[in-house]
PDB file of C-alpha atoms in Angstrom:
ATOM      1  CA  UNK A   1     -21.338  23.758 -11.479  1.00 45.00           C
ATOM      2  CA  UNK A   2     -21.014  20.891  -9.022  1.00 45.00           C
ATOM      3  CA  UNK A   3     -18.389  21.086  -6.306  1.00 42.00           C
ATOM      4  CA  UNK A   4     -16.780  18.116  -4.640  1.00 44.00           C
ATOM      5  CA  UNK A   5     -16.675  18.108  -0.880  1.00 44.00           C
ATOM      6  CA  UNK A   6     -13.207  16.759  -0.139  1.00 42.00           C
ATOM      7  CA  UNK A   7     -13.979  16.171   3.532  1.00 41.00           C
ATOM      8  CA  UNK A   8     -16.926  13.949   2.622  1.00 44.00           C
ATOM      9  CA  UNK A   9     -14.666  11.821   0.413  1.00 49.00           C
ATOM     10  CA  UNK A  10     -11.786  11.713   2.894  1.00 53.00           C
ATOM     11  CA  UNK A  11     -10.983   8.164   3.889  1.00 54.00           C
ATOM     12  CA  UNK A  12     -12.363   6.679   0.680  1.00 54.00           C
ATOM     13  CA  UNK A  13      -9.734   4.804  -1.272  1.00 54.00           C
ATOM     14  CA  UNK A  14     -10.107   4.522  -5.031  1.00 64.00           C
ATOM     15  CA  UNK A  15      -8.514   1.717  -7.039  1.00 65.00           C
ATOM     16  CA  UNK A  16      -6.055   4.086  -8.709  1.00 76.00           C
ATOM     17  CA  UNK A  17      -5.327   6.140  -5.622  1.00 92.00           C
ATOM     18  CA  UNK A  18      -1.771   6.525  -4.368  1.00 96.00           C
ATOM     19  CA  UNK A  19      -1.286   5.858  -0.670  1.00 97.00           C
ATOM     20  CA  UNK A  20       1.430   7.099   1.663  1.00 97.00           C
ATOM     21  CA  UNK A  21       3.312   4.569   3.770  1.00 96.00           C
ATOM     22  CA  UNK A  22       1.104   5.087   6.860  1.00 97.00           C
ATOM     23  CA  UNK A  23      -2.051   4.880   4.695  1.00 97.00           C
ATOM     24  CA  UNK A  24      -0.805   1.719   2.957  1.00 97.00           C
ATOM     25  CA  UNK A  25       0.089   0.148   6.299  1.00 97.00           C
ATOM     26  CA  UNK A  26      -3.373   0.929   7.669  1.00 97.00           C
ATOM     27  CA  UNK A  27      -5.006  -0.432   4.505  1.00 96.00           C
ATOM     28  CA  UNK A  28      -3.049  -3.707   4.797  1.00 96.00           C
ATOM     29  CA  UNK A  29      -3.371  -3.784   8.597  1.00 96.00           C
ATOM     30  CA  UNK A  30       0.421  -3.989   8.864  1.00 96.00           C
ATOM     31  CA  UNK A  31       2.840  -1.718  10.663  1.00 96.00           C
ATOM     32  CA  UNK A  32       4.496   1.223   8.967  1.00 96.00           C
ATOM     33  CA  UNK A  33       7.816  -0.245  10.110  1.00 96.00           C
ATOM     34  CA  UNK A  34       7.115  -3.478   8.212  1.00 94.00           C
ATOM     35  CA  UNK A  35       6.622  -1.617   4.933  1.00 95.00           C
ATOM     36  CA  UNK A  36       9.663   0.583   5.520  1.00 94.00           C
ATOM     37  CA  UNK A  37      11.797  -2.451   6.364  1.00 94.00           C
ATOM     38  CA  UNK A  38      10.643  -4.301   3.249  1.00 92.00           C
ATOM     39  CA  UNK A  39      11.526  -1.223   1.180  1.00 91.00           C
ATOM     40  CA  UNK A  40      15.043  -1.024   2.613  1.00 90.00           C
ATOM     41  CA  UNK A  41      15.698  -4.754   2.215  1.00 90.00           C
ATOM     42  CA  UNK A  42      14.945  -4.431  -1.520  1.00 78.00           C
ATOM     43  CA  UNK A  43      14.690  -8.216  -1.801  1.00 87.00           C
ATOM     44  CA  UNK A  44      11.163  -8.234  -3.200  1.00 83.00           C
ATOM     45  CA  UNK A  45       9.577  -9.213   0.102  1.00 86.00           C
ATOM     46  CA  UNK A  46       7.418  -6.097   0.222  1.00 92.00           C
ATOM     47  CA  UNK A  47       4.957  -4.546  -2.197  1.00 94.00           C
ATOM     48  CA  UNK A  48       6.156  -2.465  -5.132  1.00 94.00           C
ATOM     49  CA  UNK A  49       6.258   1.271  -4.509  1.00 95.00           C
ATOM     50  CA  UNK A  50       6.796   4.526  -6.351  1.00 95.00           C
ATOM     51  CA  UNK A  51       9.479   6.923  -5.178  1.00 94.00           C
ATOM     52  CA  UNK A  52       9.558  10.577  -6.186  1.00 93.00           C
ATOM     53  CA  UNK A  53      12.437  12.347  -4.489  1.00 94.00           C
ATOM     54  CA  UNK A  54      11.750  11.550  -0.812  1.00 92.00           C
ATOM     55  CA  UNK A  55       8.048  10.792  -1.275  1.00 96.00           C
ATOM     56  CA  UNK A  56       7.024   7.128  -1.365  1.00 96.00           C
ATOM     57  CA  UNK A  57       3.606   6.046  -2.639  1.00 97.00           C
ATOM     58  CA  UNK A  58       1.846   2.706  -3.068  1.00 97.00           C
ATOM     59  CA  UNK A  59      -0.937   1.963  -5.562  1.00 96.00           C
ATOM     60  CA  UNK A  60      -3.925   0.281  -3.976  1.00 96.00           C
ATOM     61  CA  UNK A  61      -4.156  -2.223  -6.847  1.00 95.00           C
ATOM     62  CA  UNK A  62      -0.496  -3.161  -6.296  1.00 95.00           C
ATOM     63  CA  UNK A  63      -1.121  -3.696  -2.587  1.00 96.00           C
ATOM     64  CA  UNK A  64      -4.107  -5.941  -3.365  1.00 95.00           C
ATOM     65  CA  UNK A  65      -2.057  -7.985  -5.852  1.00 94.00           C
ATOM     66  CA  UNK A  66       0.817  -8.333  -3.365  1.00 94.00           C
ATOM     67  CA  UNK A  67      -1.534  -9.610  -0.661  1.00 93.00           C
ATOM     68  CA  UNK A  68      -3.157 -12.051  -3.107  1.00 92.00           C
ATOM     69  CA  UNK A  69       0.267 -13.387  -4.086  1.00 90.00           C
ATOM     70  CA  UNK A  70       0.810 -14.320  -0.431  1.00 85.00           C
ATOM     71  CA  UNK A  71      -2.521 -16.120  -0.097  1.00 83.00           C
ATOM     72  CA  UNK A  72      -2.008 -19.719   1.062  1.00 80.00           C
ATOM     73  CA  UNK A  73      -4.551 -22.457   0.642  1.00 75.00           C
ATOM     74  CA  UNK A  74      -5.225 -24.501   3.803  1.00 76.00           C
ATOM     75  CA  UNK A  75      -4.484 -27.762   1.929  1.00 74.00           C
ATOM     76  CA  UNK A  76      -1.005 -26.633   0.827  1.00 68.00           C
ATOM     77  CA  UNK A  77       1.845 -26.583   3.327  1.00 66.00           C
ATOM     78  CA  UNK A  78       3.821 -23.379   3.757  1.00 61.00           C
TER      79      UNK A  78
END
């Protein structure tokens, strides 16, 4: 029977993994406060999240899609 060493896999982010707010902020290289503020504004400016009671989680694939949606081409004005 093969065992999985959880400490060896720590820090690896799978495509379907759920990230906490600090983990998502680190992944996006944004501040935790930015993500929390976007959540409280509820105007769609931040990435989609999952809320279970008080726990908030972000899917990595959702974070990637959100960043891609904000990608601007250099030949198009903002």
